[in-house]
XYZ file of C-alpha atoms in Angstrom:
432
model
C 120.298 111.064 107.806
C 118.039 110.055 105.397
C 115.232 111.610 107.043
C 116.699 114.787 108.008
C 117.775 114.279 103.793
C 113.483 113.853 102.926
C 112.418 116.114 104.838
C 114.775 119.024 103.653
C 114.152 117.981 99.777
C 110.117 118.803 101.052
C 110.073 121.815 102.459
C 112.908 123.502 99.937
C 109.987 122.526 97.316
C 106.755 123.771 99.467
C 108.442 126.755 100.754
C 108.646 127.392 96.541
C 105.373 126.458 95.249
C 103.850 128.047 98.335
C 104.771 131.183 96.697
C 103.045 130.527 93.976
C 99.609 129.765 91.769
C 97.931 126.668 91.422
C 96.798 126.362 87.829
C 97.324 122.957 86.655
C 95.648 122.671 83.452
C 97.379 124.681 80.848
C 94.628 125.843 77.885
C 97.324 126.763 74.819
C 101.824 126.654 75.538
C 102.611 129.170 77.183
C 105.951 129.970 79.235
C 104.090 129.282 82.463
C 102.774 125.777 81.731
C 105.765 124.453 80.706
C 106.143 122.205 84.506
C 104.359 121.356 86.769
C 105.547 119.735 89.887
C 104.141 116.231 91.491
C 105.082 114.445 94.839
C 104.189 110.959 94.205
C 104.223 107.806 96.949
C 104.941 104.149 95.245
C 106.386 101.161 95.381
C 108.186 98.296 93.440
C 107.852 94.521 93.709
C 110.459 92.413 92.875
C 110.227 88.239 92.742
C 112.233 86.464 94.872
C 115.764 84.867 93.820
C 119.137 82.816 94.854
C 121.427 83.395 97.413
C 124.638 81.528 99.076
C 126.369 81.557 102.647
C 128.273 79.314 104.893
C 127.263 76.878 106.619
C 130.143 74.867 109.124
C 132.265 75.522 106.511
C 130.044 74.387 103.908
C 128.404 76.309 101.349
C 124.670 76.648 101.355
C 122.164 78.241 98.196
C 119.625 80.389 100.254
C 116.140 81.506 98.999
C 115.883 85.929 99.413
C 112.145 86.543 99.597
C 110.536 88.344 96.634
C 110.356 92.105 98.056
C 108.134 95.512 98.078
C 109.539 98.238 98.228
C 108.167 101.544 99.220
C 109.326 105.003 97.855
C 109.187 108.769 97.572
C 109.652 110.433 94.343
C 109.685 113.832 93.418
C 109.401 115.742 89.402
C 107.885 117.640 86.845
C 105.615 117.221 84.130
C 107.776 119.298 81.410
C 107.652 120.524 77.603
C 103.836 121.190 77.962
C 103.514 116.978 78.927
C 105.658 115.152 77.442
C 108.321 114.525 79.565
C 108.612 114.248 82.820
C 112.286 114.653 84.963
C 112.181 112.855 87.855
C 114.329 111.685 91.465
C 113.391 108.719 93.486
C 114.444 108.154 97.392
C 113.583 104.476 98.750
C 111.362 104.268 102.308
C 112.078 100.493 103.705
C 111.351 96.549 102.298
C 108.515 95.059 102.822
C 109.714 91.223 102.159
C 106.775 88.777 102.003
C 107.965 85.522 103.951
C 110.573 85.633 106.622
C 113.800 84.219 107.799
C 115.449 85.107 110.931
C 118.660 83.441 109.730
C 119.392 85.490 106.492
C 117.331 88.077 104.150
C 119.048 90.347 101.392
C 118.474 93.940 101.351
C 117.900 95.284 97.347
C 117.570 98.758 97.818
C 116.806 100.621 94.025
C 117.389 105.124 93.548
C 116.874 107.309 91.101
C 119.049 110.262 90.671
C 117.562 111.278 87.929
C 115.123 109.950 85.957
C 113.775 110.790 82.379
C 110.532 110.435 80.810
C 108.688 110.726 77.166
C 105.140 110.748 76.513
C 104.430 110.340 73.152
C 100.853 111.228 73.656
C 101.041 114.830 76.182
C 100.470 114.015 79.615
C 96.062 115.279 80.371
C 93.715 114.244 82.747
C 91.280 111.961 81.967
C 93.604 109.781 79.864
C 95.306 107.230 79.438
C 99.137 108.186 78.180
C 102.287 105.631 77.544
C 105.916 106.654 79.116
C 108.815 105.693 77.934
C 112.147 106.058 80.119
C 115.145 106.215 80.774
C 117.671 106.134 84.968
C 120.506 107.402 85.919
C 119.874 105.002 89.026
C 121.744 102.733 91.927
C 121.245 98.668 93.533
C 122.438 98.205 96.451
C 123.091 94.574 97.211
C 123.115 93.460 101.096
C 123.029 90.009 102.086
C 122.403 89.912 105.736
C 123.450 86.697 107.982
C 122.620 86.457 112.102
C 126.088 87.277 113.339
C 127.476 88.573 110.800
C 128.822 92.105 110.291
C 127.770 91.663 105.719
C 129.004 94.945 103.443
C 126.533 96.088 101.135
C 127.610 96.441 97.281
C 126.754 98.770 94.820
C 125.917 99.301 91.420
C 125.897 103.420 91.502
C 126.439 104.335 87.996
C 123.512 102.234 86.269
C 121.413 103.137 83.056
C 117.967 101.902 83.459
C 115.462 101.301 81.233
C 111.767 101.785 81.816
C 108.262 101.624 80.458
C 104.456 102.495 81.298
C 101.064 104.241 81.326
C 99.476 107.074 83.421
C 96.107 108.113 84.024
C 95.633 111.697 85.055
C 91.939 112.590 87.428
C 92.406 116.240 88.344
C 95.381 116.912 90.082
C 95.983 112.944 90.872
C 97.355 110.745 88.292
C 98.124 106.722 88.611
C 101.292 105.278 87.360
C 102.154 102.195 86.649
C 105.186 100.650 85.223
C 107.316 98.341 84.619
C 111.801 98.954 85.499
C 114.358 96.753 84.083
C 117.768 95.658 85.018
C 120.389 94.786 82.446
C 123.003 94.699 84.831
C 121.784 92.211 88.001
C 124.585 90.210 88.391
C 126.635 90.415 91.574
C 129.740 88.714 93.066
C 128.832 88.560 96.794
C 131.406 88.730 99.094
C 130.091 85.691 101.502
C 133.624 85.854 103.669
C 136.427 88.037 104.080
C 138.164 84.975 101.569
C 135.486 83.980 99.770
C 132.868 85.315 96.773
C 129.728 83.397 95.342
C 127.567 84.924 91.992
C 124.510 86.424 93.210
C 121.590 87.125 90.455
C 119.018 89.231 91.855
C 115.703 89.241 89.004
C 116.032 91.756 86.452
C 112.371 93.633 86.476
C 110.634 95.372 88.689
C 107.337 95.837 88.852
C 106.402 100.249 89.823
C 102.737 101.549 91.074
C 102.483 105.029 92.249
C 99.605 108.711 93.247
C 101.236 111.082 92.244
C 99.817 114.951 92.695
C 100.796 118.240 90.537
C 100.599 121.520 91.771
C 101.707 124.676 89.776
C 104.922 126.718 90.457
C 105.960 128.891 88.120
C 102.719 131.168 88.760
C 103.277 134.887 90.533
C 99.918 135.446 92.295
C 99.871 139.173 90.138
C 98.637 138.267 87.237
C 99.804 141.408 86.196
C 102.951 139.450 86.370
C 102.473 136.738 84.414
C 101.186 138.354 82.061
C 104.828 139.771 81.566
C 106.349 136.696 82.291
C 104.259 134.530 79.351
C 105.166 137.588 76.939
C 108.924 136.460 77.206
C 109.791 134.183 73.695
C 110.615 130.496 73.803
C 113.973 131.017 73.534
C 115.978 134.277 74.851
C 118.793 135.579 76.563
C 118.038 135.115 80.745
C 119.462 139.194 80.942
C 116.550 139.935 77.708
C 115.452 142.748 80.096
C 117.023 143.052 83.277
C 116.523 146.081 84.543
C 119.892 145.408 87.317
C 123.101 144.646 87.101
C 123.371 142.080 89.559
C 122.724 140.879 92.786
C 123.777 138.365 95.623
C 122.639 135.619 96.011
C 122.358 132.345 99.188
C 121.646 128.851 98.293
C 120.840 125.592 100.136
C 120.122 122.593 99.138
C 120.420 118.596 99.965
C 123.529 116.989 97.438
C 125.260 113.482 97.801
C 128.899 112.448 95.658
C 129.835 109.376 93.791
C 133.044 108.279 92.960
C 133.212 106.851 89.080
C 136.024 104.559 89.284
C 137.439 101.948 91.130
C 139.982 102.243 93.964
C 142.817 100.408 93.431
C 143.255 99.584 97.133
C 140.148 98.464 97.604
C 140.303 96.262 94.757
C 143.458 95.420 96.343
C 143.652 95.180 99.806
C 139.755 95.350 100.880
C 138.784 93.313 97.825
C 135.424 92.644 100.491
C 134.387 96.024 100.508
C 132.939 98.452 97.934
C 135.232 99.612 95.373
C 133.374 102.351 93.870
C 132.032 104.483 97.219
C 129.103 107.104 97.809
C 128.316 109.505 100.370
C 126.222 109.823 102.763
C 123.878 113.424 102.118
C 124.481 116.565 102.497
C 123.846 119.812 102.380
C 125.568 122.585 100.114
C 126.031 126.230 100.893
C 126.404 129.258 98.547
C 127.386 132.778 98.445
C 127.278 134.108 95.210
C 126.771 137.392 93.045
C 124.865 137.048 89.493
C 125.634 139.610 86.530
C 122.006 139.692 85.335
C 122.507 141.364 82.072
C 125.154 139.517 81.155
C 124.387 135.929 81.763
C 127.559 135.074 83.991
C 126.808 134.113 88.097
C 130.200 133.684 90.542
C 129.975 131.605 93.295
C 131.485 129.934 97.078
C 130.326 126.088 98.242
C 130.878 124.797 100.896
C 130.331 121.170 101.176
C 131.333 118.125 104.099
C 130.576 115.204 102.617
C 130.603 111.818 104.474
C 131.652 108.227 102.725
C 131.913 104.347 105.114
C 132.670 101.073 103.664
C 132.052 98.684 106.072
C 131.804 95.232 106.217
C 133.096 91.805 108.067
C 134.808 94.294 111.237
C 136.500 96.842 108.579
C 135.248 100.149 108.414
C 137.106 102.518 105.861
C 135.389 106.022 106.034
C 136.129 109.060 104.024
C 135.837 112.448 105.828
C 135.629 116.179 102.626
C 135.483 119.206 103.463
C 135.731 121.326 100.718
C 135.224 125.048 99.989
C 134.825 125.528 96.146
C 135.238 128.903 93.835
C 133.525 128.691 90.474
C 131.760 131.008 87.512
C 129.674 129.836 85.231
C 127.685 131.055 82.302
C 123.801 130.883 81.100
C 123.918 129.391 78.006
C 120.226 129.918 77.050
C 116.431 130.290 79.146
C 114.085 127.834 76.923
C 110.690 129.006 78.340
C 112.472 128.527 81.736
C 114.517 126.132 81.445
C 118.105 127.942 81.928
C 121.295 125.672 82.018
C 124.773 126.228 82.914
C 128.157 125.299 82.570
C 131.558 126.353 84.098
C 134.684 125.962 86.127
C 135.244 125.213 89.479
C 138.488 124.759 91.553
C 137.896 122.949 95.195
C 140.475 123.387 98.047
C 139.954 119.596 100.626
C 140.938 118.454 102.963
C 140.108 115.098 102.863
C 140.784 112.380 106.018
C 140.751 109.160 105.331
C 140.371 106.046 108.500
C 140.738 102.261 108.089
C 139.820 99.997 111.019
C 140.090 96.425 111.827
C 140.092 93.789 114.468
C 143.214 94.196 114.543
C 145.185 97.567 113.214
C 143.879 101.014 112.255
C 145.114 103.914 110.112
C 144.747 107.108 109.857
C 146.281 109.592 107.145
C 144.826 113.297 106.244
C 145.264 114.761 102.895
C 145.318 118.712 101.840
C 144.500 119.059 97.966
C 143.475 121.839 95.117
C 141.422 119.878 92.879
C 140.006 121.805 89.288
C 136.724 120.500 88.483
C 133.843 121.233 85.525
C 130.104 122.062 86.765
C 127.027 122.418 84.670
C 123.354 122.534 85.704
C 120.710 124.227 85.100
C 118.552 126.925 87.316
C 113.861 127.406 86.909
C 113.139 130.460 86.333
C 110.284 131.704 84.546
C 110.806 134.998 85.936
C 113.875 135.303 84.404
C 115.981 138.406 86.679
C 113.034 138.911 89.106
C 112.127 136.572 91.143
C 113.671 136.105 94.521
C 113.616 132.682 95.013
C 114.729 129.722 92.946
C 115.422 125.761 92.256
C 118.687 124.772 90.859
C 120.606 121.937 90.443
C 124.188 120.897 89.516
C 126.526 118.826 88.826
C 130.182 119.440 89.393
C 132.623 116.883 88.589
C 136.256 116.530 89.583
C 138.510 114.149 87.311
C 141.639 114.211 88.910
C 140.420 113.657 92.779
C 143.036 110.478 94.176
C 144.684 110.167 97.433
C 147.766 106.947 98.239
C 147.196 104.970 101.170
C 150.385 102.397 101.483
C 151.125 102.681 97.933
C 148.174 101.586 96.413
C 145.902 104.501 95.163
C 142.161 105.615 96.072
C 140.578 107.005 93.524
C 138.763 109.560 94.121
C 136.928 110.818 91.279
C 133.550 112.118 91.807
C 130.438 114.048 90.731
C 129.367 115.825 93.186
C 125.355 116.029 92.696
C 122.980 118.772 94.409
C 119.831 117.787 93.827
C 117.831 120.581 94.422
C 119.116 124.039 96.313
C 117.303 127.090 96.794
C 118.504 130.302 96.344
C 116.978 134.011 97.456
C 118.286 136.606 96.099
C 117.211 139.699 99.576
C 118.024 142.017 96.640
C 115.755 141.531 94.672
C 113.361 140.507 97.132
C 114.015 144.572 99.103
C 112.772 145.991 95.326
C 109.938 143.765 95.403
C 108.769 144.328 98.858
C 108.990 148.316 97.993
C 107.179 148.431 94.881
C 104.504 146.290 96.684
C 104.718 149.832 98.788
C 104.632 152.039 96.192
């Protein structure tokens, strides 16, 4: 599923880029120079750290190897080279020493990161940056013959700093991440827990390739889009009242609170869970002049939690109706906020060596939506990129009288949105 997730992300960004014109280095701050997209391949180095395992009913200290973790990032230079926004996907882990009996996987991923460059990015220049990311960190200590659980810190704020050097469309990165929350209480059995301290720092190196993804193939259209004010209303100059759209994009969901049920009944499993990757599929209508859109959104995330012979699974099938209002258009960056209501069907299963549970729930859940569109061409574009977050603060259910808090944040990383009416109008215009 992870490979499908990454392939879909690359495909969506590539489809958008193929419709644009490539001009990486701007001469002055114009609307279409506001952002440049990049893909980055690199890795992070983590030093060795100590763990604990049980051997012959005795606790024994072990040393986990230093490691190199390759990653793929998708992001962009924004605000005319003064900022970066990015996401990061871990690919694997390469240990510098091997131990067939016990090893640890320490996986860092970035849901959304932001970096500030005091001096704007330019090829041929060394540029320092500082940043912070909403990150996750997973720890799994694998002992031969044991079903060890994975623990997660899925809502961490991780500071970072580094330097960039650019050459034409490429840039070389050297950076450092700081993990201030690096202490774990890890279950080395169902009933025994030990403190593990993971490294506070990770050194990062990567190579990025940047390309233009905002410009139209027609210079006449580019001149029109560059003529828009830096700050304006999205509906300014709209010729049509509204358009239907369809969208699809990779998403993930995170629990924002700890569940009482797991803490009391299954303490050796995670008490905050995150979903596997899934797709957010939307159908809606945008009122162009009013700056409002309505949409139906279908999602079906699966949450899996397992360890020491216990498997806990939550399957959610949800249809949400939302109404969102665009707030402003800042050089093609168009944030919005809105309300939604979702009809959820939840299936909960819990399997152990002794027994199993299977429960189903149907609920109506109110939520809040925030997000942003990338719209250099305002309401002229038939293919756009959209990001949104939906928060469901009241979601919960009960298992054997214990509360399972299911308060979630759904993060639709990047959705490719297609407006068929705009596409047909553009095609008719070309044939005249």
